[in-house]
Amino acid sequence: MRIKIIFSLILLFSWLFITPAKSDEQPLVILTTLSDTPMRPLTEAFSARYPETKVQVVYRRVAIATRMMKQYPTQPVDIVMSSSANFFHHLDREGLLARLPINYETPKWLTRHSDILNDKITTVGYSGIGIMSNRQYLQKLGIPAPKSWIDLSDPIYQGHLTMTTPANSGTMQLMVENVLQEYGWERGWQILLETSGNLSSISARSSRVSDAIARGIVGAGPIIDNYAFNHQKRFDFVDFSYFDKSIILPAYVAIVAESSKRDTAAKFIAFLLSDEGQEIIYKSDMAKIPLSKEILRNNDELANNTEFILNSNEAYRRSEVVNVLFDQMITHNFPLMRQVWNEIHEAEKQQNRSPERIAATNQARKIASSVLISEKEANSPTLQALFMKEADQREYSDQALAVLYQWRTLEAEKLEQALVLLKETKSP
């Protein structure tokens, strides 16, 4: 009898310790492309208000986050947060988002700047883009602070700039589209290529762009405003100015369709939109412009001064083409590109150049600043489909890799051609 009782107790304790926790004991999982520092104050404040709720935050770049969501059954997620409209375009298109429990009201002026806000996606704040600069660095060299993309392409900034790539940053992808849609495809790429010739380095992440500027490694670079605002809290020599036609970048949030914790997820979104949540979003390192006018106190330079509307549907459809085109022309040919632009700038500074030298330099500049494909080609559904990866696909198809190799090789050949032109007419 005693043996039976002991055996029963062993089974009972085994069941208690081995049986999986109930769903309400599982953490609320938030997948975000934002970094740990800005998210932590929000999750800590939410946990303080709802101590019975555990929160787990998973930080991933846009491309990896997209792949995680495609593989959802093995990667349970309840909430997604990001400033990448392309990320939410994809999730909504794939049917991965749930209808929100209530219709969250977004300011009417802000809805004009986003065509993805619907009954599944809402926003908790927004940002803009511009140029962050280090006043001490620039004053030491006697260089004015750049204010526009045209300024960034000026030869006086050669070696004094940095930025990230659109493939590594959803924000940078929209910055590139901002240029392409504002100036047109050909002129936009010309500006981007000329600016790339002024780069000291290409950073792996947007946060490294702002860090390099704040530390005085470089003088300036294009960045989302919240990174600049955070450095301005610490360094009085950090400046930031919005582009004249800055795009608006809402911070989006949505509930995942397969979430087993929709009620808790709804509580988290309600908290983000509460006065407490909006205060944290504004004043913490998240540094987003809040939706609450009372918290903002009508000090909203961005909302009052920008009218530019980005065609985010076009940006989404061709995002992969733009990303790989940028990498093949700029990222993978960066040393050669820097050499070519250095030669062009040196040639243009020379006095009393011969007509032949002027013509060769102009031709070299034209070659180095021309894009490999037309906008019509970039908008081709066939080319766009070539660079779209399936859920379990980490590498491009052989056909896509062949196109990438062709582009990279063609760009290198163009740059070598520009170098030949510059050297043939070089003064002894």
Coordinates of C-alpha atoms in Angstrom, one line a residue:
M1 CA 0.0 0.0 0.0
R2 CA 2.8 2.4 1.0
I3 CA 4.6 1.6 -2.3
K4 CA 1.4 2.4 -4.3
I5 CA 1.1 5.8 -2.4
I6 CA 4.7 6.7 -3.1
F7 CA 4.4 5.7 -6.7
S8 CA 1.2 7.8 -7.1
L9 CA 3.0 10.8 -5.5
I10 CA 5.9 10.4 -8.0
L11 CA 3.5 10.3 -10.9
L12 CA 1.7 13.4 -9.5
F13 CA 4.9 15.4 -9.2
S14 CA 6.1 14.3 -12.6
W15 CA 2.9 15.5 -14.1
L16 CA 3.1 18.8 -12.4
F17 CA 6.7 19.4 -13.6
I18 CA 6.5 17.9 -17.0
T19 CA 3.1 19.1 -18.2
P20 CA 3.5 22.1 -20.5
A21 CA 2.4 25.5 -19.0
K22 CA -1.0 26.7 -20.0
S23 CA -1.2 29.3 -22.7
D24 CA -1.9 32.2 -20.3
E25 CA 1.4 31.3 -18.6
Q26 CA 3.3 31.7 -21.8
P27 CA 5.0 35.0 -22.5
L28 CA 3.6 37.6 -24.8
V29 CA 6.1 37.5 -27.7
I30 CA 6.8 40.7 -29.5
L31 CA 8.8 40.5 -32.8
T32 CA 10.4 43.9 -33.6
T33 CA 12.9 45.4 -35.9
L34 CA 13.5 48.1 -33.3
S35 CA 16.5 47.6 -31.0
D36 CA 16.6 46.6 -27.4
T37 CA 17.3 50.0 -25.9
P38 CA 14.1 51.8 -27.1
M39 CA 11.9 48.8 -26.4
R40 CA 12.9 48.1 -22.9
P41 CA 11.2 51.1 -21.1
L42 CA 7.9 50.2 -22.8
T43 CA 8.0 46.5 -21.9
E44 CA 9.1 47.3 -18.3
A45 CA 6.3 49.8 -17.8
F46 CA 3.8 47.4 -19.3
S47 CA 4.9 44.6 -17.0
A48 CA 4.7 47.0 -14.0
R49 CA 1.0 47.7 -14.9
Y50 CA 0.3 44.0 -15.7
P51 CA 2.7 42.1 -13.4
E52 CA 0.9 38.8 -14.2
T53 CA 2.0 39.1 -17.8
K54 CA 5.4 38.0 -19.0
V55 CA 6.8 39.7 -22.1
Q56 CA 9.5 38.4 -24.4
V57 CA 10.9 40.6 -27.1
V58 CA 12.6 39.2 -30.2
Y59 CA 14.8 41.6 -32.1
R60 CA 15.5 40.9 -35.8
R61 CA 16.3 42.9 -39.0
V62 CA 13.5 43.2 -41.5
A63 CA 14.7 40.4 -43.8
I64 CA 15.1 37.9 -40.9
A65 CA 11.9 39.0 -39.3
T66 CA 10.1 38.4 -42.6
R67 CA 11.6 34.9 -42.8
M68 CA 10.6 34.2 -39.2
M69 CA 7.0 35.1 -40.0
K70 CA 6.9 32.9 -43.1
Q71 CA 8.0 30.0 -40.8
Y72 CA 5.5 31.0 -38.1
P73 CA 4.5 27.5 -36.9
T74 CA 8.0 27.0 -35.5
Q75 CA 8.4 30.7 -34.4
P76 CA 5.4 31.7 -32.3
V77 CA 4.8 35.4 -32.2
D78 CA 1.9 37.5 -30.9
I79 CA 2.8 41.1 -31.8
V80 CA 4.9 42.7 -34.6
M81 CA 6.4 46.2 -34.3
S82 CA 8.4 48.0 -36.9
S83 CA 8.9 51.3 -38.9
S84 CA 9.2 49.3 -42.1
A85 CA 6.0 49.7 -44.3
N86 CA 7.4 47.0 -46.6
F87 CA 7.5 44.5 -43.7
F88 CA 3.8 45.1 -42.9
H89 CA 2.9 45.1 -46.6
H90 CA 4.2 41.6 -46.8
L91 CA 2.6 40.3 -43.6
D92 CA -0.8 41.7 -44.6
R93 CA -0.5 40.4 -48.1
E94 CA 0.3 36.9 -46.8
G95 CA -2.7 36.9 -44.4
L96 CA -0.5 36.7 -41.3
L97 CA -2.2 39.5 -39.3
A98 CA -5.4 39.5 -37.2
R99 CA -8.1 42.1 -37.3
L100 CA -7.6 44.6 -34.4
P101 CA -10.1 44.4 -31.6
I102 CA -11.1 48.1 -32.0
N103 CA -10.6 50.8 -34.7
Y104 CA -7.7 52.8 -33.4
E105 CA -8.0 56.4 -34.5
T106 CA -5.0 57.9 -36.5
P107 CA -4.8 61.6 -37.2
K108 CA -6.2 62.3 -40.6
W109 CA -3.1 64.1 -41.9
L110 CA -1.0 61.0 -41.0
T111 CA -3.2 58.6 -42.9
R112 CA -2.3 60.4 -46.1
H113 CA 1.3 59.3 -45.5
S114 CA 0.6 55.6 -45.2
D115 CA -1.6 53.3 -47.4
I116 CA -1.2 50.3 -45.1
L117 CA -3.1 51.5 -42.1
N118 CA -6.2 49.4 -41.9
D119 CA -8.3 47.2 -39.6
K120 CA -5.2 45.0 -39.0
I121 CA -2.4 47.6 -38.7
T122 CA -2.2 50.8 -36.7
T123 CA 0.5 53.2 -35.6
V124 CA 1.7 54.4 -32.2
G125 CA 4.0 57.3 -33.4
Y126 CA 6.0 58.4 -36.3
S127 CA 9.4 59.7 -37.5
G128 CA 11.0 61.5 -40.4
I129 CA 14.4 61.4 -42.1
G130 CA 17.1 64.0 -42.5
I131 CA 20.8 64.6 -42.0
M132 CA 22.6 64.2 -38.7
S133 CA 25.9 66.0 -38.5
N134 CA 28.8 66.6 -36.0
R135 CA 29.3 70.4 -35.7
Q136 CA 32.7 70.1 -34.2
Y137 CA 34.0 67.8 -36.9
L138 CA 32.6 70.0 -39.7
Q139 CA 33.8 73.3 -38.2
K140 CA 37.3 71.9 -37.7
L141 CA 37.4 71.3 -41.5
G142 CA 35.6 74.5 -42.4
I143 CA 32.8 72.6 -44.1
P144 CA 29.1 73.7 -43.8
A145 CA 26.5 71.2 -42.5
P146 CA 24.7 69.5 -45.4
K147 CA 21.0 70.0 -45.6
S148 CA 19.8 68.0 -48.6
W149 CA 20.7 64.9 -50.7
I150 CA 22.1 67.4 -53.3
D151 CA 24.4 68.7 -50.6
L152 CA 25.5 65.2 -49.7
S153 CA 26.7 64.6 -53.3
D154 CA 28.9 67.7 -53.2
P155 CA 32.7 66.8 -53.5
I156 CA 33.5 68.9 -50.4
Y157 CA 32.1 65.9 -48.3
Q158 CA 34.3 63.3 -49.9
G159 CA 35.4 60.9 -47.2
H160 CA 33.3 62.7 -44.5
L161 CA 30.0 60.8 -44.8
T162 CA 28.6 57.4 -43.9
M163 CA 25.3 55.6 -44.4
T164 CA 23.9 52.1 -44.4
T165 CA 22.4 50.0 -47.2
P166 CA 18.7 49.4 -48.0
A167 CA 19.3 45.7 -47.8
N168 CA 20.3 46.0 -44.1
S169 CA 17.8 48.7 -43.1
G170 CA 14.1 49.0 -43.9
T171 CA 14.4 52.6 -43.0
M172 CA 17.2 53.1 -45.5
Q173 CA 15.3 51.3 -48.1
L174 CA 12.5 53.9 -47.8
M175 CA 15.1 56.7 -47.8
V176 CA 16.4 55.5 -51.1
E177 CA 12.9 55.4 -52.4
N178 CA 12.4 58.9 -51.1
V179 CA 15.2 60.0 -53.4
L180 CA 14.1 58.0 -56.4
Q181 CA 10.5 59.2 -56.2
E182 CA 11.3 62.8 -55.4
Y183 CA 13.9 63.3 -58.2
G184 CA 13.0 60.5 -60.6
W185 CA 14.7 57.2 -61.3
E186 CA 17.7 58.4 -63.4
R187 CA 18.4 61.6 -61.4
G188 CA 17.7 59.9 -58.1
W189 CA 20.3 57.2 -58.8
Q190 CA 22.8 59.8 -60.0
I191 CA 22.5 61.6 -56.6
L192 CA 22.8 58.3 -54.7
L193 CA 25.9 57.2 -56.7
E194 CA 27.6 60.6 -56.4
T195 CA 26.8 60.6 -52.6
S196 CA 28.3 57.1 -52.4
G197 CA 31.5 58.5 -53.8
N198 CA 31.7 60.7 -50.7
L199 CA 31.3 57.9 -48.2
S200 CA 34.1 57.0 -45.8
S201 CA 32.4 53.7 -45.1
I202 CA 29.1 51.8 -45.5
S203 CA 27.7 50.9 -42.1
A204 CA 26.0 47.6 -41.4
R205 CA 23.2 49.2 -39.4
S206 CA 21.5 52.5 -39.1
S207 CA 22.5 52.8 -35.4
R208 CA 26.2 52.6 -36.5
V209 CA 25.7 55.6 -38.8
S210 CA 24.6 57.8 -35.9
D211 CA 27.3 56.4 -33.6
A212 CA 30.0 57.1 -36.1
I213 CA 28.8 60.7 -36.5
A214 CA 28.4 61.3 -32.7
R215 CA 31.9 59.9 -32.1
G216 CA 33.5 62.2 -34.8
I217 CA 34.6 59.4 -37.1
V218 CA 32.7 61.1 -39.9
G219 CA 30.9 64.4 -40.2
A220 CA 27.4 63.6 -41.4
G221 CA 25.0 61.1 -42.9
P222 CA 21.3 60.4 -43.7
I223 CA 19.4 58.9 -40.8
I224 CA 16.0 58.5 -39.2
D225 CA 15.3 61.3 -36.7
N226 CA 15.0 59.3 -33.5
Y227 CA 18.7 58.2 -33.7
A228 CA 19.8 61.8 -33.9
F229 CA 17.4 62.9 -31.1
N230 CA 18.9 60.3 -28.8
H231 CA 22.5 61.5 -29.4
Q232 CA 21.4 65.2 -29.0
K233 CA 20.4 64.3 -25.5
R234 CA 24.0 63.4 -24.7
F235 CA 26.1 65.7 -27.1
D236 CA 25.4 69.4 -27.7
F237 CA 27.5 69.3 -30.9
V238 CA 25.1 66.9 -32.7
D239 CA 22.8 68.6 -35.2
F240 CA 19.9 67.3 -37.2
S241 CA 17.8 68.8 -40.0
Y242 CA 14.9 67.2 -41.9
F243 CA 15.0 66.9 -45.6
D244 CA 12.7 69.4 -47.3
K245 CA 10.6 66.6 -48.6
S246 CA 11.1 64.1 -45.8
I247 CA 8.9 61.0 -45.9
I248 CA 6.8 60.2 -42.8
L249 CA 7.7 56.9 -41.2
P250 CA 5.0 55.6 -38.9
A251 CA 5.9 53.0 -36.2
Y252 CA 3.5 50.2 -36.9
V253 CA 2.1 47.6 -34.7
A254 CA -0.2 44.6 -35.4
I255 CA -1.4 41.3 -33.8
V256 CA -0.4 38.1 -35.5
A257 CA -3.3 36.0 -36.9
E258 CA -2.2 32.8 -35.2
S259 CA -1.6 34.3 -31.8
S260 CA -3.1 32.5 -28.8
K261 CA -2.8 35.7 -26.7
R262 CA -4.9 38.2 -28.7
D263 CA -6.5 39.7 -25.6
T264 CA -3.1 40.3 -24.0
A265 CA -1.8 41.7 -27.3
A266 CA -4.7 44.1 -27.4
K267 CA -3.8 45.3 -23.9
F268 CA -0.2 46.0 -25.0
I269 CA -1.4 48.1 -28.0
A270 CA -3.8 50.0 -25.8
F271 CA -0.9 50.7 -23.4
L272 CA 1.2 52.0 -26.3
L273 CA -1.6 54.4 -27.1
S274 CA -2.3 55.4 -23.5
D275 CA -0.9 58.7 -22.1
E276 CA 1.8 56.7 -20.2
G277 CA 2.8 54.7 -23.3
Q278 CA 2.9 57.8 -25.5
E279 CA 5.0 59.6 -23.0
I280 CA 7.5 56.8 -23.0
I281 CA 7.5 56.6 -26.8
Y282 CA 8.3 60.3 -27.0
K283 CA 10.8 60.8 -24.2
S284 CA 12.6 57.5 -24.0
D285 CA 15.2 56.3 -26.5
M286 CA 12.4 55.2 -28.9
A287 CA 12.1 59.0 -29.5
K288 CA 9.1 58.7 -31.9
I289 CA 6.9 61.7 -32.4
P290 CA 3.7 60.7 -30.4
L291 CA 0.1 60.8 -31.7
S292 CA -0.9 62.6 -28.5
K293 CA -1.0 66.3 -29.2
E294 CA -1.1 67.0 -25.5
I295 CA 2.2 65.3 -25.0
L296 CA 3.7 66.8 -28.1
R297 CA 2.4 70.3 -27.1
N298 CA 2.0 71.2 -30.8
N299 CA 5.8 71.3 -31.3
D300 CA 5.7 69.2 -34.4
E301 CA 8.0 70.5 -37.1
L302 CA 7.7 67.4 -39.2
A303 CA 3.9 67.3 -39.5
N304 CA 3.7 71.0 -40.2
N305 CA 6.4 71.2 -42.9
T306 CA 6.2 68.0 -45.0
E307 CA 3.8 67.4 -47.9
F308 CA 5.7 64.7 -49.7
I309 CA 3.7 61.5 -50.1
L310 CA 5.7 58.3 -50.8
N311 CA 4.1 55.7 -53.0
S312 CA 4.7 52.9 -50.6
N313 CA 3.0 50.3 -52.9
E314 CA 5.5 51.0 -55.6
A315 CA 8.3 51.0 -53.0
Y316 CA 7.2 47.6 -51.7
R317 CA 6.9 45.9 -55.1
R318 CA 10.3 46.9 -56.2
S319 CA 12.1 46.9 -52.8
E320 CA 14.1 43.7 -53.5
V321 CA 15.2 45.0 -56.9
V322 CA 16.3 48.3 -55.4
N323 CA 18.1 46.5 -52.6
V324 CA 20.2 44.2 -54.8
L325 CA 20.8 46.9 -57.4
F326 CA 22.2 49.2 -54.6
D327 CA 24.5 46.4 -53.4
Q328 CA 25.8 45.4 -56.8
M329 CA 26.5 49.0 -57.9
I330 CA 27.7 50.5 -54.6
T331 CA 28.3 48.0 -51.7
H332 CA 30.2 45.4 -53.7
N333 CA 32.2 47.9 -55.8
F334 CA 32.8 50.4 -53.0
P335 CA 36.6 50.5 -53.1
L336 CA 36.7 51.0 -56.9
M337 CA 33.9 53.5 -56.7
R338 CA 35.7 55.6 -54.1
Q339 CA 38.8 55.6 -56.3
V340 CA 36.9 56.7 -59.4
W341 CA 35.1 59.6 -57.6
N342 CA 38.4 60.7 -56.0
E343 CA 39.9 60.9 -59.5
I344 CA 36.9 62.8 -60.8
H345 CA 37.0 65.3 -57.9
E346 CA 40.7 65.8 -58.3
A347 CA 40.4 66.4 -62.0
E348 CA 37.6 68.9 -61.5
K349 CA 39.7 70.9 -59.1
Q350 CA 42.5 71.3 -61.5
Q351 CA 43.0 74.8 -63.1
N352 CA 43.5 75.4 -66.8
R353 CA 42.3 72.0 -67.9
S354 CA 42.4 71.3 -71.6
P355 CA 39.1 70.8 -73.5
E356 CA 40.0 67.1 -73.9
R357 CA 40.6 66.8 -70.1
I358 CA 37.3 68.5 -69.4
A359 CA 35.4 66.3 -71.8
A360 CA 37.0 63.1 -70.4
T361 CA 36.2 64.1 -66.8
N362 CA 32.6 64.9 -67.8
Q363 CA 32.2 61.6 -69.5
A364 CA 33.7 59.8 -66.5
R365 CA 31.3 61.5 -64.2
K366 CA 28.4 60.5 -66.5
I367 CA 29.5 56.9 -66.6
A368 CA 30.1 56.7 -62.8
S369 CA 26.7 58.2 -61.9
S370 CA 24.5 56.2 -64.3
V371 CA 22.2 53.5 -63.2
L372 CA 22.4 50.0 -64.7
I373 CA 18.7 49.4 -65.4
S374 CA 15.7 51.6 -66.3
E375 CA 12.8 52.3 -64.0
K376 CA 10.6 50.2 -66.4
E377 CA 12.9 47.2 -65.8
A378 CA 12.8 47.8 -62.0
N379 CA 9.0 47.8 -62.1
S380 CA 8.8 44.7 -64.2
P381 CA 6.9 42.0 -62.3
T382 CA 9.2 39.4 -63.8
L383 CA 12.3 41.0 -62.4
Q384 CA 10.7 41.7 -59.1
A385 CA 9.6 38.0 -58.8
L386 CA 13.1 36.9 -59.5
F387 CA 14.4 38.3 -56.3
M388 CA 11.5 37.3 -54.0
K389 CA 12.6 34.4 -51.7
E390 CA 10.3 31.7 -50.5
A391 CA 10.0 30.9 -46.7
D392 CA 12.6 28.2 -46.7
Q393 CA 14.9 29.9 -49.2
R394 CA 18.0 31.6 -47.9
E395 CA 19.9 31.9 -51.2
Y396 CA 18.7 33.3 -54.5
S397 CA 18.0 31.0 -57.5
D398 CA 20.8 30.3 -60.0
Q399 CA 19.0 32.7 -62.4
A400 CA 18.9 35.5 -59.9
L401 CA 22.6 34.9 -58.9
A402 CA 23.5 35.2 -62.6
V403 CA 21.7 38.5 -62.9
L404 CA 23.5 39.8 -59.7
Y405 CA 26.9 38.7 -61.1
Q406 CA 26.1 40.4 -64.4
W407 CA 25.2 43.7 -62.7
R408 CA 28.2 43.6 -60.4
T409 CA 30.5 42.9 -63.3
L410 CA 28.9 45.6 -65.5
E411 CA 29.3 48.2 -62.8
A412 CA 32.9 47.3 -62.3
E413 CA 33.5 47.5 -66.0
K414 CA 31.9 51.0 -66.1
L415 CA 34.0 52.2 -63.3
E416 CA 37.2 50.8 -64.9
Q417 CA 36.2 52.6 -68.1
A418 CA 35.8 55.9 -66.2
L419 CA 39.3 55.4 -64.7
V420 CA 40.8 54.8 -68.1
L421 CA 39.2 58.0 -69.4
L422 CA 40.6 60.0 -66.5
K423 CA 44.1 58.6 -66.7
E424 CA 44.5 58.9 -70.5
T425 CA 44.1 62.7 -70.4
K426 CA 45.8 63.3 -67.1
S427 CA 48.3 66.1 -67.1
P428 CA 51.9 65.0 -66.6

